[in-house]
Structures are given as structure tokens and as C-alpha cells.
XYZ file of N, CA and C in Angstrom:
660
model
N 26.323 0.196 -19.722
C 26.258 0.908 -18.450
C 27.343 0.394 -17.507
N 27.987 1.312 -16.798
C 29.031 0.911 -15.873
C 28.466 0.295 -14.613
N 29.351 0.041 -13.672
C 28.931 -0.542 -12.400
C 28.054 0.454 -11.642
N 26.927 -0.034 -11.139
C 26.000 0.820 -10.390
C 26.347 0.725 -8.911
N 26.545 1.863 -8.286
C 26.899 1.907 -6.871
C 25.983 2.881 -6.147
N 26.205 3.011 -4.846
C 25.405 3.948 -4.063
C 25.663 5.406 -4.467
N 26.720 5.641 -5.258
C 27.028 6.991 -5.734
C 26.404 7.280 -7.097
N 25.786 6.274 -7.696
C 25.108 6.485 -8.973
C 23.897 7.385 -8.763
N 23.348 7.893 -9.847
C 22.198 8.786 -9.735
C 21.006 8.066 -9.111
N 20.102 8.840 -8.555
C 18.903 8.263 -7.921
C 18.122 7.413 -8.917
N 17.974 7.908 -10.128
C 17.167 7.191 -11.117
C 17.808 5.865 -11.497
N 19.104 5.867 -11.695
C 19.811 4.633 -12.034
C 19.712 3.629 -10.887
N 19.937 4.105 -9.654
C 19.852 3.207 -8.499
C 18.436 2.684 -8.296
N 17.443 3.560 -8.445
C 16.052 3.149 -8.242
C 15.671 2.023 -9.198
N 16.065 2.139 -10.444
C 15.696 1.121 -11.417
C 16.473 -0.179 -11.216
N 17.721 -0.091 -10.770
C 18.477 -1.303 -10.435
C 17.882 -1.978 -9.203
N 17.492 -1.191 -8.211
C 16.838 -1.743 -7.021
C 15.550 -2.457 -7.413
N 14.776 -1.853 -8.302
C 13.531 -2.465 -8.763
C 13.796 -3.809 -9.432
N 14.827 -3.882 -10.267
C 15.179 -5.139 -10.939
C 15.497 -6.215 -9.907
N 16.248 -5.833 -8.890
C 16.622 -6.810 -7.861
C 15.416 -7.227 -7.022
N 14.555 -6.274 -6.710
C 13.356 -6.601 -5.926
C 12.457 -7.577 -6.684
N 12.344 -7.388 -7.986
C 11.538 -8.312 -8.788
C 12.131 -9.709 -8.751
N 13.449 -9.789 -8.756
C 14.113 -11.086 -8.696
C 13.961 -11.721 -7.314
N 14.065 -10.899 -6.270
C 13.988 -11.408 -4.904
C 12.576 -11.841 -4.521
N 11.572 -11.112 -5.037
C 10.185 -11.377 -4.639
C 9.319 -11.505 -5.897
N 9.546 -12.544 -6.683
C 8.856 -12.664 -7.977
C 7.348 -12.857 -7.852
N 6.907 -13.415 -6.746
C 5.480 -13.718 -6.590
C 4.768 -12.735 -5.667
N 5.425 -11.629 -5.354
C 4.834 -10.658 -4.433
C 3.546 -10.083 -5.007
N 2.528 -10.035 -4.182
C 1.258 -9.458 -4.593
C 0.579 -8.853 -3.376
N -0.556 -8.245 -3.578
C -1.309 -7.663 -2.470
C -1.649 -8.757 -1.475
N -1.343 -8.552 -0.210
C -1.539 -9.600 0.796
C -2.909 -9.545 1.463
N -3.769 -8.644 1.013
C -5.138 -8.584 1.515
C -6.025 -9.534 0.702
N -6.928 -10.218 1.390
C -7.849 -11.139 0.725
C -9.123 -10.405 0.309
N -9.518 -10.572 -0.954
C -10.726 -9.914 -1.455
C -11.158 -10.599 -2.738
N -12.408 -10.399 -3.116
C -12.923 -10.951 -4.365
C -13.415 -9.883 -5.329
N -13.758 -8.702 -4.811
C -14.311 -7.640 -5.649
C -13.639 -6.312 -5.314
N -13.763 -5.323 -6.182
C -13.187 -4.009 -5.874
C -13.674 -3.407 -4.565
N -14.960 -3.544 -4.252
C -15.446 -2.957 -3.002
C -14.874 -3.698 -1.803
N -14.684 -4.993 -1.919
C -14.064 -5.735 -0.821
C -12.606 -5.321 -0.634
N -11.906 -5.065 -1.733
C -10.530 -4.565 -1.628
C -10.524 -3.196 -0.972
N -11.417 -2.317 -1.390
C -11.503 -0.987 -0.799
C -11.712 -1.071 0.707
N -12.646 -1.890 1.133
C -12.925 -2.043 2.561
C -11.713 -2.609 3.292
N -11.072 -3.609 2.705
C -9.907 -4.216 3.344
C -8.776 -3.209 3.518
N -8.571 -2.352 2.517
C -7.505 -1.359 2.620
C -7.846 -0.314 3.690
N -9.098 0.092 3.768
C -9.512 1.017 4.835
C -9.248 0.392 6.201
N -9.551 -0.879 6.344
C -9.346 -1.566 7.618
C -7.865 -1.746 7.945
N -7.003 -1.748 6.931
C -5.576 -2.027 7.158
C -4.820 -0.856 7.775
N -5.451 0.308 7.868
C -4.780 1.456 8.486
C -4.469 1.152 9.947
N -3.193 1.302 10.311
C -2.748 1.029 11.683
C -3.100 -0.395 12.120
N -3.058 -1.317 11.175
C -3.414 -2.708 11.465
C -2.676 -3.604 10.471
N -2.346 -4.814 10.886
C -1.645 -5.729 9.984
C -2.618 -6.335 8.977
N -2.080 -6.675 7.818
C -2.904 -7.342 6.810
C -3.414 -8.685 7.325
N -2.601 -9.348 8.131
C -3.019 -10.634 8.688
C -4.274 -10.481 9.537
N -4.309 -9.462 10.355
C -5.481 -9.224 11.188
C -6.695 -8.894 10.325
N -6.495 -8.057 9.313
C -7.598 -7.715 8.415
C -8.166 -8.973 7.758
N -7.274 -9.864 7.320
C -7.721 -11.091 6.660
C -8.449 -12.033 7.609
N -8.256 -11.858 8.903
C -9.011 -12.642 9.882
C -10.424 -12.085 10.065
N -10.557 -10.791 9.840
C -11.824 -10.104 10.075
C -12.749 -10.140 8.855
N -12.187 -10.000 7.663
C -13.024 -9.786 6.484
C -13.897 -10.973 6.057
N -13.514 -12.233 6.277
C -14.433 -13.304 5.855
C -15.818 -13.186 6.485
N -15.879 -12.958 7.767
C -17.169 -12.809 8.441
C -17.865 -11.523 8.010
N -17.068 -10.446 7.858
C -17.633 -9.165 7.436
C -18.264 -9.276 6.058
N -17.546 -9.890 5.104
C -18.049 -9.966 3.732
C -19.150 -11.013 3.583
N -19.157 -12.001 4.460
C -20.267 -12.957 4.430
C -21.564 -12.259 4.835
N -21.450 -11.318 5.768
C -22.629 -10.573 6.245
C -22.977 -9.429 5.311
N -21.971 -8.729 4.802
C -22.186 -7.568 3.933
C -21.301 -7.720 2.689
N -21.763 -8.429 1.674
C -20.884 -8.796 0.560
C -20.629 -7.718 -0.480
N -21.467 -6.671 -0.523
C -21.298 -5.688 -1.595
C -21.587 -4.281 -1.083
N -21.473 -3.305 -1.977
C -21.632 -1.905 -1.578
C -23.024 -1.605 -1.065
N -24.041 -2.195 -1.673
C -25.416 -1.947 -1.232
C -25.612 -2.449 0.187
N -25.124 -3.651 0.468
C -25.268 -4.210 1.815
C -24.499 -3.376 2.830
N -23.311 -2.958 2.495
C -22.501 -2.160 3.419
C -23.100 -0.774 3.631
N -23.671 -0.208 2.575
C -24.292 1.116 2.692
C -25.487 1.099 3.626
N -26.139 -0.060 3.726
C -27.321 -0.189 4.572
C -27.044 -0.928 5.883
N -25.770 -1.143 6.176
C -25.398 -1.892 7.380
C -25.751 -1.125 8.649
N -26.126 -1.864 9.673
C -26.288 -1.269 11.003
C -24.903 -0.901 11.520
N -24.737 0.347 11.934
C -23.405 0.829 12.297
C -22.847 0.082 13.497
N -23.668 -0.210 14.483
C -23.192 -0.940 15.661
C -22.693 -2.331 15.279
N -23.424 -2.996 14.405
C -22.997 -4.322 13.956
C -21.701 -4.226 13.166
N -21.607 -3.208 12.332
C -20.394 -3.016 11.549
C -19.195 -2.759 12.460
N -19.386 -1.923 13.471
C -18.300 -1.646 14.419
C -17.866 -2.910 15.142
N -18.824 -3.739 15.500
C -18.491 -4.982 16.201
C -17.669 -5.908 15.303
N -18.025 -5.971 14.036
C -17.334 -6.865 13.109
C -15.898 -6.439 12.833
N -15.635 -5.125 12.861
C -14.280 -4.637 12.547
C -13.523 -4.208 13.794
N -14.070 -4.479 14.961
C -13.526 -3.976 16.227
C -12.046 -4.280 16.405
N -11.632 -5.497 16.070
C -10.257 -5.924 16.369
C -9.213 -5.289 15.463
N -9.638 -4.540 14.444
C -8.666 -3.879 13.564
C -8.221 -2.530 14.120
N -8.825 -2.083 15.227
C -8.465 -0.801 15.815
C -9.172 0.361 15.119
N -9.325 1.445 15.870
C -9.994 2.645 15.327
C -11.314 2.262 14.652
N -11.997 1.311 15.267
C -13.145 0.673 14.627
C -14.326 1.609 14.415
N -14.487 2.592 15.272
C -15.613 3.521 15.089
C -15.465 4.304 13.787
N -14.291 4.924 13.616
C -14.057 5.690 12.397
C -14.052 4.805 11.159
N -13.458 3.625 11.276
C -13.406 2.730 10.125
C -14.806 2.302 9.701
N -15.643 1.939 10.666
C -17.006 1.518 10.340
C -17.792 2.659 9.704
N -17.664 3.857 10.263
C -18.366 5.014 9.697
C -17.894 5.309 8.282
N -16.580 5.247 8.082
C -16.039 5.529 6.748
C -16.467 4.485 5.732
N -16.456 3.220 6.132
C -16.858 2.147 5.213
C -18.314 2.335 4.791
N -19.190 2.582 5.748
C -20.597 2.754 5.393
C -20.808 4.012 4.545
N -20.155 5.104 4.936
C -20.301 6.345 4.185
C -19.757 6.206 2.772
N -18.594 5.578 2.626
C -18.011 5.385 1.302
C -18.938 4.563 0.420
N -19.519 3.527 0.991
C -20.418 2.671 0.209
C -21.732 3.379 -0.106
N -22.194 4.243 0.777
C -23.365 5.068 0.459
C -23.092 5.929 -0.768
N -21.899 6.516 -0.819
C -21.519 7.336 -1.967
C -21.397 6.489 -3.228
N -20.814 5.317 -3.101
C -20.660 4.419 -4.249
C -22.029 4.045 -4.814
N -22.971 3.746 -3.934
C -24.319 3.375 -4.381
C -25.031 4.578 -4.995
N -24.927 5.721 -4.347
C -25.653 6.918 -4.791
C -25.071 7.530 -6.063
N -23.737 7.610 -6.127
C -23.096 8.376 -7.208
C -22.431 7.528 -8.287
N -22.176 6.253 -7.997
C -21.413 5.437 -8.945
C -22.085 4.105 -9.265
N -23.411 4.067 -9.152
C -24.200 2.896 -9.535
C -23.750 1.624 -8.829
N -23.267 1.781 -7.606
C -22.889 0.621 -6.807
C -21.531 0.035 -7.128
N -20.779 0.694 -8.029
C -19.466 0.182 -8.410
C -18.364 1.128 -7.932
N -17.288 0.566 -7.426
C -16.149 1.381 -6.992
C -15.592 2.117 -8.203
N -15.467 3.436 -8.133
C -14.960 4.192 -9.288
C -13.514 3.837 -9.609
N -13.133 4.065 -10.856
C -11.785 3.678 -11.286
C -10.928 4.874 -11.676
N -11.181 6.029 -11.040
C -10.313 7.190 -11.232
C -9.887 7.724 -9.863
N -8.721 8.331 -9.839
C -8.203 8.871 -8.590
C -9.143 9.933 -8.024
N -9.575 10.870 -8.856
C -10.420 11.960 -8.382
C -11.703 11.444 -7.750
N -12.316 10.459 -8.368
C -13.570 9.918 -7.830
C -13.336 9.144 -6.539
N -12.267 8.368 -6.480
C -11.975 7.610 -5.265
C -11.713 8.532 -4.077
N -11.057 9.655 -4.327
C -10.735 10.576 -3.241
C -11.971 11.274 -2.674
N -13.099 11.129 -3.339
C -14.353 11.676 -2.823
C -14.990 10.753 -1.781
N -14.482 9.535 -1.663
C -15.054 8.562 -0.740
C -14.494 8.738 0.666
N -15.339 8.583 1.655
C -14.914 8.697 3.055
C -13.821 7.678 3.359
N -12.799 8.116 4.072
C -11.727 7.219 4.490
C -10.721 6.874 3.418
N -10.815 7.534 2.261
C -9.920 7.212 1.146
C -8.972 8.377 0.870
N -7.687 8.123 1.043
C -6.634 9.052 0.639
C -5.864 8.396 -0.506
N -4.766 9.010 -0.934
C -4.064 8.512 -2.124
C -3.540 7.089 -1.947
N -3.088 6.744 -0.747
C -2.561 5.392 -0.558
C -3.623 4.345 -0.867
N -4.797 4.521 -0.279
C -5.896 3.583 -0.511
C -6.302 3.579 -1.980
N -6.423 4.767 -2.558
C -6.831 4.864 -3.957
C -5.829 4.183 -4.882
N -4.542 4.363 -4.616
C -3.520 3.725 -5.450
C -3.615 2.208 -5.403
N -3.844 1.657 -4.218
C -3.965 0.201 -4.075
C -5.175 -0.308 -4.850
N -6.294 0.358 -4.682
C -7.520 -0.075 -5.355
C -7.371 0.016 -6.868
N -6.851 1.113 -7.357
C -6.686 1.273 -8.798
C -5.742 0.225 -9.375
N -4.634 -0.016 -8.685
C -3.633 -0.952 -9.202
C -4.129 -2.392 -9.189
N -4.737 -2.806 -8.069
C -5.064 -4.230 -7.916
C -6.467 -4.597 -8.365
N -7.381 -3.645 -8.350
C -8.735 -3.933 -8.827
C -8.885 -3.646 -10.313
N -8.129 -2.653 -10.821
C -8.338 -2.215 -12.200
C -7.073 -2.212 -13.060
N -5.928 -2.545 -12.480
C -4.692 -2.570 -13.253
C -4.231 -1.205 -13.713
N -4.579 -0.164 -12.942
C -4.232 1.215 -13.298
C -3.162 1.734 -12.341
N -2.009 2.097 -12.859
C -0.946 2.687 -12.053
C -1.082 4.205 -12.080
N -1.857 4.728 -11.152
C -2.086 6.174 -11.093
C -1.071 6.879 -10.214
N -0.387 6.126 -9.377
C 0.596 6.687 -8.468
C 1.341 5.568 -7.778
N 2.171 5.936 -6.820
C 2.937 4.955 -6.049
C 2.337 4.873 -4.649
N 1.956 3.680 -4.241
C 1.418 3.493 -2.896
C 2.533 3.694 -1.876
N 2.337 4.614 -0.956
C 3.356 4.906 0.049
C 2.797 4.606 1.431
N 3.197 3.454 1.981
C 2.864 3.138 3.370
C 4.123 3.334 4.209
N 4.088 2.887 5.457
C 5.237 3.127 6.342
C 6.502 2.438 5.839
N 6.375 1.205 5.320
C 7.540 0.492 4.778
C 8.122 1.243 3.582
N 7.256 1.630 2.656
C 7.715 2.304 1.444
C 8.410 3.617 1.783
N 7.813 4.377 2.667
C 8.404 5.658 3.067
C 9.766 5.445 3.735
N 9.817 4.505 4.657
C 11.050 4.269 5.420
C 12.175 3.769 4.527
N 11.888 2.779 3.692
C 12.942 2.205 2.856
C 13.370 3.150 1.743
N 12.415 3.884 1.184
C 12.770 4.842 0.132
C 13.720 5.899 0.673
N 13.498 6.322 1.905
C 14.389 7.312 2.512
C 15.735 6.682 2.860
N 15.725 5.475 3.410
C 16.983 4.798 3.730
C 17.826 4.587 2.483
N 17.162 4.299 1.376
C 17.870 4.061 0.121
C 18.332 5.353 -0.546
N 18.039 6.477 0.077
C 18.507 7.759 -0.437
C 17.771 8.233 -1.670
N 16.527 7.771 -1.854
C 15.753 8.146 -3.032
C 14.792 9.291 -2.749
N 14.668 9.673 -1.506
C 13.892 10.843 -1.123
C 14.453 11.385 0.177
N 14.205 12.650 0.424
C 14.596 13.248 1.700
C 13.367 13.582 2.530
N 12.195 13.269 1.984
C 10.949 13.719 2.597
C 10.326 12.660 3.510
N 9.471 13.121 4.409
C 8.678 12.259 5.275
C 7.216 12.213 4.820
N 6.754 13.305 4.217
C 5.357 13.365 3.784
C 5.113 12.363 2.656
N 4.115 11.484 2.806
C 3.863 10.463 1.781
C 3.672 11.031 0.377
N 2.981 12.157 0.253
C 2.740 12.724 -1.070
C 4.049 13.143 -1.737
N 4.974 13.717 -0.963
C 6.262 14.136 -1.517
C 7.135 12.927 -1.855
N 7.062 11.890 -1.004
C 7.780 10.640 -1.311
C 7.238 10.048 -2.605
N 5.915 10.032 -2.725
C 5.280 9.491 -3.928
C 5.726 10.247 -5.172
N 5.754 11.561 -5.088
C 6.162 12.360 -6.255
C 7.601 12.072 -6.649
N 8.467 11.916 -5.661
C 9.860 11.569 -5.970
C 9.936 10.237 -6.700
N 9.221 9.241 -6.194
C 9.268 7.913 -6.799
C 8.656 7.897 -8.196
N 7.600 8.668 -8.391
C 6.974 8.736 -9.712
C 7.938 9.321 -10.749
N 8.861 10.163 -10.278
C 9.852 10.732 -11.186
C 11.046 9.827 -11.438
N 11.208 8.794 -10.615
C 12.364 7.910 -10.730
C 12.058 6.587 -11.428
N 10.810 6.138 -11.344
C 10.442 4.801 -11.810
C 9.506 4.859 -13.011
N 9.568 3.859 -13.893
C 8.597 3.788 -14.993
C 7.185 3.615 -14.433
N 6.213 4.246 -15.048
C 4.839 4.175 -14.534
C 4.337 2.738 -14.434
N 4.713 1.903 -15.370
C 4.231 0.522 -15.354
C 4.694 -0.234 -14.110
N 5.730 0.286 -13.447
C 6.304 -0.412 -12.294
C 6.028 0.288 -10.965
N 5.168 1.279 -10.970
C 4.912 2.001 -9.721
C 4.393 1.075 -8.620
N 3.453 0.211 -8.952
C 2.928 -0.696 -7.921
C 3.883 -1.848 -7.660
N 4.649 -2.248 -8.681
C 5.690 -3.260 -8.466
C 6.653 -2.809 -7.379
N 7.035 -1.544 -7.424
C 7.938 -1.006 -6.414
C 7.327 -1.123 -5.023
N 6.124 -0.649 -4.876
C 5.487 -0.611 -3.558
C 5.354 -2.002 -2.958
N 4.794 -2.924 -3.727
C 4.561 -4.272 -3.206
C 5.871 -4.934 -2.811
N 6.879 -4.831 -3.646
C 8.123 -5.545 -3.376
C 8.966 -4.864 -2.300
N 8.902 -3.560 -2.209
C 9.650 -2.894 -1.146
C 9.002 -3.184 0.208
N 7.685 -3.371 0.223
C 6.992 -3.773 1.453
C 7.472 -5.156 1.886
N 7.564 -6.082 0.946
C 8.068 -7.418 1.270
C 9.495 -7.339 1.811
N 10.311 -6.492 1.188
C 11.702 -6.367 1.622
C 11.779 -5.735 3.014
N 10.910 -4.797 3.286
C 10.888 -4.185 4.605
C 10.538 -5.187 5.690
N 9.634 -6.088 5.371
C 9.244 -7.117 6.343
C 10.323 -8.179 6.509
N 10.954 -8.559 5.387
C 11.897 -9.680 5.418
C 13.300 -9.289 5.867
N 13.769 -8.114 5.464
C 15.172 -7.752 5.651
C 15.357 -6.402 6.351
N 14.728 -5.376 5.804
C 15.002 -4.010 6.264
C 14.040 -3.608 7.383
N 14.197 -4.277 8.506
C 13.360 -4.016 9.672
C 13.578 -2.605 10.184
N 12.546 -2.012 10.750
C 12.640 -0.627 11.217
C 13.699 -0.467 12.296
N 13.726 -1.385 13.239
C 14.637 -1.251 14.379
C 16.023 -1.819 14.111
N 16.077 -2.940 13.391
C 17.374 -3.588 13.184
C 17.446 -4.177 11.779
N 17.752 -3.343 10.789
C 17.845 -3.862 9.421
C 18.994 -4.855 9.277
N 18.733 -5.931 8.541
C 19.744 -6.976 8.343
C 20.600 -6.627 7.138
N 21.418 -5.584 7.275
C 22.233 -5.111 6.149
C 23.214 -6.175 5.668
N 23.650 -7.053 6.568
C 24.605 -8.094 6.189
C 23.980 -9.130 5.253
N 22.654 -9.197 5.220
C 21.958 -10.145 4.345
C 21.218 -9.447 3.210
N 21.381 -8.151 3.102
C 20.592 -7.372 2.161
C 21.260 -7.309 0.789
N 20.520 -7.686 -0.238
C 21.059 -7.670 -1.600
C 20.968 -6.291 -2.248
N 20.533 -5.309 -1.464
C 20.517 -3.927 -1.939
C 21.592 -3.084 -1.253
N 22.372 -3.695 -0.372
C 23.300 -2.943 0.474
C 24.307 -2.123 -0.318
N 24.766 -2.657 -1.455
C 25.766 -1.936 -2.236
C 25.184 -0.689 -2.914
N 23.854 -0.580 -2.935
C 23.190 0.581 -3.530
C 22.604 1.511 -2.487
N 22.775 1.159 -1.223
C 22.094 1.857 -0.137
C 23.062 2.724 0.664
N 22.891 4.034 0.643
C 23.794 4.918 1.400
C 23.659 4.772 2.916
N 22.608 4.105 3.368
C 22.415 3.901 4.812
C 23.088 2.639 5.317
N 23.517 1.775 4.406
C 24.130 0.508 4.818
C 25.563 0.736 5.269
N 25.986 0.073 6.370
C 27.375 0.191 6.810
C 28.330 -0.424 5.798
N 29.539 0.117 5.731
C 30.501 -0.364 4.742
C 30.809 -1.840 4.910
N 30.728 -2.325 6.137
C 31.070 -3.726 6.411
C 30.112 -4.688 5.723
N 28.921 -4.201 5.371
C 27.926 -5.095 4.762
C 28.072 -5.198 3.256
N 29.001 -4.418 2.714
C 29.115 -4.378 1.247
C 30.282 -5.246 0.754
């Protein structure tokens, strides 16, 4: 294969970027703290419009009080809202968590389902949440998790022209090997935090700059 540049095809660039991201962030993993699939599900629901750090401050007390789906399904809503208050949008989050766990107890024998279709039946669960749960709780790459970092960097890297997460996800699923769908998401999130900041990306320090059509020529 010849030299890969920002003019190479999307698929070639995407896979070279993935190789570099794996090298740059070899130990990258889900930054939410959890012990069980239902705890991961709850943590991901809480992470909407909230930092993972804040979620990790909230969940120890929450899970000590309500450790599993049965406990959460029977939780007092006011108490649940109080426990998750600092994550923002706490009313909707508390309602969704309890409703989702009611469904898990009623329809799935108290266990978080391991298929996309079943997860999407749960309150507060869209594809992003389902992808995280499937990948990290069950080792299933059903899609590409697209959060704000993934969407922003994928577009900056010229791998999609879309803003809608579902369309971004479809583009990435066509560019990357399925086994690496979650590898991409986790590592691009780390890169977004460390280098490719929303307001002021550090292109001069970015090891992807030569593959990025958004990077200024001076950084290459």
C-alpha cells in the first residue's frame, strides 16, 4: 500500500486512523463504573448531557441503595430523583430508569436483554445506549456508538457529511471492520478529550493531522 494521505479513500483513511488510535490509547475502555449489565445501562442513561465523572460520583450511592433491576423497578421515584439529581434532567432520567427496569423484570426475567431490538424497547434507550451496553456488557458489536465526540471528530476527519447520529453510524459501519466498531468509538472519544477539542483542536500535536482534511497545512 502506498502512502496514506488526507486524499486517500475514506475507508483507507478510517482504518489507518483506527490503527493509530489503538496505538495512542491502548488501554482505552468505557469510563463509566459498573459491575453488572443493569448498572451499565443505568450509568449510560445517566450520562446523557452529563460527564462520566459526575455519573461515577453518583452511582456508588445509587447502586448501594438499588443494586439490581428488581430494586430499581420498585424504587420510590422521589428517592430515585434525589439520588440522580446532580446528573441533570433528573426527573426524566429517574422515570426512564425505573420504567426500563420494570420492563426488564416483567419481560426479560430481570436480565438486561442482549439484542438491539429488545434494548430499544426500554425507556430511555436509543441506539447509542444500546450499542454501549451490548459492546461492554456482552461483547457484541451491533453498531457504532455515536456521541458528541464521535460525531464531531468523524465529521472533522471527513468520514461523514452528516450530523444525524444514525447516519454517522451507518457511514462508520461501512468504513470499519465490525470487530472494531466499539474500538473506534472509545478511542475517538479519548482523542476528542485529549487533542481534538471542540473549540480549539490541538492540530499541531495531533498524530492524525496528515489524514485530516480539517487540519491546517501548517500542522502537517
